[in-house]
């Protein structure tokens, strides 16, 4: 029996182990099904192996009743695209169908990641398409046709170009090379907007932002040279930063707002 509502949560691959752990400890009634392209078995096996000791300790500590071993290991489901590979990279594949819920894989272009998938979720006349990682890929116009929401990755190339040049001039050739390479395998906000318009998408949402506005590198670049003028005793504020000046003291406490 299908659910009456679904929620989509976006994580990057590094968080898969924690997602499994947290939902298991939270009382998920069955093992977590993980769908993905070829190779998903290897990813799932690896996370299962890395977390297996942790699971054993937790079950020993909290008992089988609270965190049963049987619901812990993730189960991999490779999603196969229909038909032979073509240069257009426009194949689709069925991920799963559960009553009115239909999840499809849409081939995108994220070379050298082959095959790379976007996903489309259709449920009771509502639809969401999530690009995953992709460069500008016109076949997505078909795949995202009429979607309520297109959730698109996005790269701000002018910002990344600045990062590349700054890193190169600072002598960090390795990071500069990475910043160079990423520019041709992600989609820009304007390119994503073109796809969304041509597909008749209602709402375009950017995620998987590059550079993340609050990323380590942008923070480093932002503060470049500050340490030459003033050693330490400075900070870059971010959402939730809290600076407290207790009365009768010269102390400045750096903390965070509690939500
Ligand atoms: Zn990514």
Short mmCIF file of N, CA, C and O in Angstrom, two decimals, residues 131-200:
data_model
loop_
_atom_site.label_atom_id
_atom_site.label_comp_id
_atom_site.label_asym_id
_atom_site.label_seq_id
_atom_site.Cartn_x
_atom_site.Cartn_y
_atom_site.Cartn_z
N UNK A 131 17.56 16.99 -11.07
CA UNK A 131 18.55 16.76 -12.12
C UNK A 131 19.70 15.86 -11.70
O UNK A 131 20.33 15.24 -12.53
N UNK A 132 20.00 15.79 -10.40
CA UNK A 132 21.28 15.20 -10.04
C UNK A 132 22.38 16.04 -10.66
O UNK A 132 22.15 17.22 -10.96
N UNK A 133 23.54 15.47 -10.86
CA UNK A 133 24.64 16.22 -11.47
C UNK A 133 24.53 16.09 -12.99
O UNK A 133 24.47 14.99 -13.52
N UNK A 134 24.52 17.23 -13.67
CA UNK A 134 24.45 17.20 -15.14
C UNK A 134 24.99 18.49 -15.72
O UNK A 134 24.97 19.53 -15.07
N UNK A 135 25.47 18.40 -16.97
CA UNK A 135 25.74 19.62 -17.70
C UNK A 135 24.46 20.00 -18.44
O UNK A 135 23.44 19.30 -18.34
N UNK A 136 24.51 21.11 -19.20
CA UNK A 136 23.34 21.52 -19.99
C UNK A 136 22.96 20.37 -20.91
O UNK A 136 23.78 19.88 -21.69
N UNK A 137 21.70 19.92 -20.83
CA UNK A 137 21.32 18.68 -21.50
C UNK A 137 19.89 18.80 -22.04
O UNK A 137 18.92 18.52 -21.33
N UNK A 138 19.75 19.26 -23.31
CA UNK A 138 18.41 19.52 -23.86
C UNK A 138 17.41 18.36 -23.75
O UNK A 138 16.21 18.62 -23.64
N UNK A 139 17.83 17.06 -23.77
CA UNK A 139 16.81 16.01 -23.59
C UNK A 139 16.02 16.13 -22.28
O UNK A 139 14.93 15.57 -22.16
N UNK A 140 16.57 16.89 -21.33
CA UNK A 140 15.83 17.09 -20.08
C UNK A 140 14.53 17.85 -20.33
O UNK A 140 13.60 17.78 -19.52
N UNK A 141 14.47 18.59 -21.45
CA UNK A 141 13.24 19.31 -21.77
C UNK A 141 12.08 18.31 -21.91
O UNK A 141 10.97 18.56 -21.43
N UNK A 142 12.37 17.20 -22.54
CA UNK A 142 11.34 16.16 -22.66
C UNK A 142 11.08 15.51 -21.32
O UNK A 142 9.93 15.34 -20.91
N UNK A 143 12.16 15.17 -20.63
CA UNK A 143 12.00 14.46 -19.34
C UNK A 143 11.29 15.29 -18.30
O UNK A 143 10.56 14.75 -17.47
N UNK A 144 11.50 16.62 -18.34
CA UNK A 144 10.91 17.48 -17.32
C UNK A 144 9.62 18.12 -17.80
O UNK A 144 9.07 19.02 -17.15
N UNK A 145 9.11 17.66 -18.93
CA UNK A 145 7.92 18.27 -19.54
C UNK A 145 6.77 18.37 -18.55
O UNK A 145 6.34 17.37 -17.97
N UNK A 146 6.29 19.61 -18.35
CA UNK A 146 5.11 19.84 -17.54
C UNK A 146 5.30 19.62 -16.04
O UNK A 146 4.33 19.61 -15.29
N UNK A 147 6.54 19.48 -15.60
CA UNK A 147 6.76 19.20 -14.18
C UNK A 147 6.36 20.41 -13.33
O UNK A 147 6.55 21.56 -13.73
N UNK A 148 5.83 20.14 -12.15
CA UNK A 148 5.52 21.23 -11.22
C UNK A 148 6.80 21.91 -10.75
O UNK A 148 6.88 23.13 -10.64
N UNK A 149 7.79 21.09 -10.42
CA UNK A 149 9.04 21.63 -9.90
C UNK A 149 10.21 20.94 -10.58
O UNK A 149 10.23 19.71 -10.69
N UNK A 150 11.17 21.73 -11.03
CA UNK A 150 12.45 21.20 -11.50
C UNK A 150 13.50 21.63 -10.49
O UNK A 150 13.73 22.82 -10.28
N UNK A 151 14.07 20.66 -9.83
CA UNK A 151 15.12 20.93 -8.86
C UNK A 151 16.44 20.70 -9.59
O UNK A 151 16.77 19.57 -9.93
N UNK A 152 17.15 21.78 -9.87
CA UNK A 152 18.35 21.70 -10.73
C UNK A 152 19.61 22.03 -9.97
O UNK A 152 19.66 22.99 -9.20
N UNK A 153 20.62 21.25 -10.22
CA UNK A 153 21.95 21.63 -9.76
C UNK A 153 22.33 22.92 -10.48
O UNK A 153 21.73 23.26 -11.51
N UNK A 154 23.33 23.64 -10.00
CA UNK A 154 23.72 24.88 -10.66
C UNK A 154 25.15 25.27 -10.33
O UNK A 154 25.59 25.13 -9.19
N UNK A 155 25.84 25.74 -11.36
CA UNK A 155 27.19 26.25 -11.17
C UNK A 155 27.22 27.71 -11.59
O UNK A 155 26.72 28.06 -12.66
N UNK A 156 27.77 28.55 -10.76
CA UNK A 156 27.96 29.96 -11.10
C UNK A 156 29.34 30.07 -11.72
O UNK A 156 30.33 30.27 -11.02
N UNK A 157 29.41 29.93 -13.05
CA UNK A 157 30.74 29.85 -13.69
C UNK A 157 31.61 31.09 -13.46
O UNK A 157 32.81 30.95 -13.22
N UNK A 158 31.02 32.31 -13.52
CA UNK A 158 31.89 33.47 -13.27
C UNK A 158 32.54 33.41 -11.89
O UNK A 158 33.70 33.78 -11.73
N UNK A 159 31.81 32.91 -10.89
CA UNK A 159 32.39 32.79 -9.55
C UNK A 159 33.47 31.72 -9.53
O UNK A 159 34.53 31.89 -8.91
N UNK A 160 33.20 30.62 -10.21
CA UNK A 160 34.18 29.54 -10.21
C UNK A 160 35.43 29.95 -10.99
O UNK A 160 36.55 29.59 -10.62
N UNK A 161 35.24 30.75 -12.06
CA UNK A 161 36.41 31.26 -12.80
C UNK A 161 37.27 32.13 -11.90
O UNK A 161 38.50 32.07 -11.94
N UNK A 162 36.61 32.97 -11.11
CA UNK A 162 37.37 33.81 -10.17
C UNK A 162 38.13 32.93 -9.18
O UNK A 162 39.31 33.16 -8.88
N UNK A 163 37.44 31.88 -8.71
CA UNK A 163 38.11 30.96 -7.78
C UNK A 163 39.32 30.33 -8.44
O UNK A 163 40.40 30.24 -7.85
N UNK A 164 39.13 29.90 -9.67
CA UNK A 164 40.23 29.24 -10.39
C UNK A 164 41.43 30.20 -10.50
O UNK A 164 42.56 29.82 -10.19
N UNK A 165 41.15 31.43 -10.93
CA UNK A 165 42.26 32.38 -11.13
C UNK A 165 42.92 32.73 -9.80
O UNK A 165 44.16 32.83 -9.72
N UNK A 166 42.11 32.89 -8.77
CA UNK A 166 42.68 33.26 -7.47
C UNK A 166 43.55 32.14 -6.92
O UNK A 166 44.63 32.39 -6.38
N UNK A 167 43.07 30.91 -7.09
CA UNK A 167 43.84 29.77 -6.60
C UNK A 167 45.14 29.63 -7.37
O UNK A 167 46.19 29.36 -6.79
N UNK A 168 45.06 29.86 -8.70
CA UNK A 168 46.27 29.76 -9.52
C UNK A 168 47.28 30.83 -9.11
O UNK A 168 48.47 30.55 -8.97
N UNK A 169 46.80 32.05 -8.88
CA UNK A 169 47.74 33.12 -8.54
C UNK A 169 48.29 32.94 -7.13
O UNK A 169 49.36 33.45 -6.80
N UNK A 170 47.60 32.17 -6.31
CA UNK A 170 48.11 31.86 -4.97
C UNK A 170 49.02 30.64 -4.99
O UNK A 170 49.49 30.19 -3.96
N UNK A 171 49.22 30.08 -6.19
CA UNK A 171 50.12 28.93 -6.31
C UNK A 171 49.48 27.60 -5.98
O UNK A 171 50.17 26.57 -5.90
N UNK A 172 48.16 27.58 -5.79
CA UNK A 172 47.48 26.32 -5.48
C UNK A 172 46.99 25.68 -6.79
O UNK A 172 45.82 25.74 -7.15
N UNK A 173 47.94 25.10 -7.51
CA UNK A 173 47.64 24.61 -8.85
C UNK A 173 46.64 23.46 -8.84
O UNK A 173 45.82 23.31 -9.75
N UNK A 174 46.72 22.62 -7.83
CA UNK A 174 45.81 21.46 -7.76
C UNK A 174 44.36 21.92 -7.63
O UNK A 174 43.50 21.50 -8.40
N UNK A 175 44.08 22.81 -6.68
CA UNK A 175 42.71 23.30 -6.51
C UNK A 175 42.27 24.10 -7.73
O UNK A 175 41.11 24.04 -8.14
N UNK A 176 43.22 24.82 -8.34
CA UNK A 176 42.88 25.60 -9.54
C UNK A 176 42.47 24.66 -10.67
O UNK A 176 41.51 24.94 -11.40
N UNK A 177 43.18 23.55 -10.81
CA UNK A 177 42.85 22.59 -11.86
C UNK A 177 41.45 22.00 -11.64
O UNK A 177 40.67 21.82 -12.59
N UNK A 178 41.11 21.72 -10.40
CA UNK A 178 39.78 21.17 -10.09
C UNK A 178 38.71 22.21 -10.42
O UNK A 178 37.69 21.90 -11.04
N UNK A 179 38.96 23.46 -10.03
CA UNK A 179 38.00 24.52 -10.34
C UNK A 179 37.85 24.71 -11.85
O UNK A 179 36.79 25.09 -12.33
N UNK A 180 38.92 24.44 -12.58
CA UNK A 180 38.82 24.52 -14.04
C UNK A 180 37.97 23.38 -14.59
O UNK A 180 37.07 23.58 -15.41
N UNK A 181 38.23 22.17 -14.11
CA UNK A 181 37.57 20.99 -14.65
C UNK A 181 36.06 20.98 -14.40
O UNK A 181 35.30 20.49 -15.23
N UNK A 182 35.63 21.52 -13.26
CA UNK A 182 34.20 21.42 -12.94
C UNK A 182 33.33 22.30 -13.83
O UNK A 182 32.13 22.09 -13.93
N UNK A 183 33.97 23.28 -14.51
CA UNK A 183 33.16 24.27 -15.22
C UNK A 183 32.41 23.72 -16.41
O UNK A 183 31.37 24.25 -16.80
N UNK A 184 32.92 22.63 -16.99
CA UNK A 184 32.22 22.12 -18.18
C UNK A 184 31.39 20.88 -17.91
O UNK A 184 30.96 20.23 -18.84
N UNK A 185 31.17 20.55 -16.63
CA UNK A 185 30.26 19.43 -16.44
C UNK A 185 29.16 19.69 -15.40
O UNK A 185 28.65 18.78 -14.79
N UNK A 186 28.83 20.96 -15.31
CA UNK A 186 27.65 21.34 -14.51
C UNK A 186 26.81 22.31 -15.35
O UNK A 186 27.28 22.85 -16.35
N UNK A 187 25.60 22.55 -14.91
CA UNK A 187 24.67 23.41 -15.64
C UNK A 187 24.61 24.77 -14.94
O UNK A 187 24.67 24.84 -13.71
N UNK A 188 24.54 25.84 -15.73
CA UNK A 188 24.47 27.17 -15.12
C UNK A 188 23.01 27.49 -14.79
O UNK A 188 22.09 26.88 -15.35
N UNK A 189 22.80 28.44 -13.90
CA UNK A 189 21.42 28.82 -13.57
C UNK A 189 20.62 29.25 -14.81
O UNK A 189 19.44 28.92 -14.93
N UNK A 190 21.28 29.98 -15.73
CA UNK A 190 20.53 30.43 -16.91
C UNK A 190 20.23 29.26 -17.85
O UNK A 190 19.17 29.23 -18.48
N UNK A 191 21.16 28.33 -17.97
CA UNK A 191 20.89 27.15 -18.80
C UNK A 191 19.74 26.32 -18.22
O UNK A 191 18.87 25.84 -18.95
N UNK A 192 19.74 26.18 -16.90
CA UNK A 192 18.66 25.45 -16.26
C UNK A 192 17.33 26.16 -16.47
O UNK A 192 16.28 25.52 -16.67
N UNK A 193 17.38 27.49 -16.47
CA UNK A 193 16.16 28.27 -16.68
C UNK A 193 15.62 28.05 -18.10
O UNK A 193 14.41 27.98 -18.31
N UNK A 194 16.54 27.92 -19.06
CA UNK A 194 16.11 27.65 -20.44
C UNK A 194 15.41 26.30 -20.53
O UNK A 194 14.36 26.16 -21.18
N UNK A 195 15.99 25.31 -19.86
CA UNK A 195 15.37 23.98 -19.85
C UNK A 195 13.98 24.06 -19.22
O UNK A 195 13.00 23.51 -19.74
N UNK A 196 13.92 24.76 -18.09
CA UNK A 196 12.66 24.85 -17.35
C UNK A 196 11.59 25.53 -18.20
O UNK A 196 10.43 25.09 -18.24
N UNK A 197 11.97 26.59 -18.89
CA UNK A 197 11.00 27.31 -19.74
C UNK A 197 10.50 26.42 -20.87
O UNK A 197 9.29 26.35 -21.15
N UNK A 198 11.45 25.76 -21.55
CA UNK A 198 11.07 24.94 -22.70
C UNK A 198 10.22 23.74 -22.26
O UNK A 198 9.42 23.22 -23.04
N UNK A 199 10.40 23.30 -21.01
CA UNK A 199 9.65 22.15 -20.51
C UNK A 199 8.32 22.57 -19.89
O UNK A 199 7.54 21.71 -19.48
N UNK A 200 8.09 23.87 -19.77
CA UNK A 200 6.86 24.34 -19.14
C UNK A 200 6.80 24.04 -17.65
O UNK A 200 5.74 23.80 -17.08
#
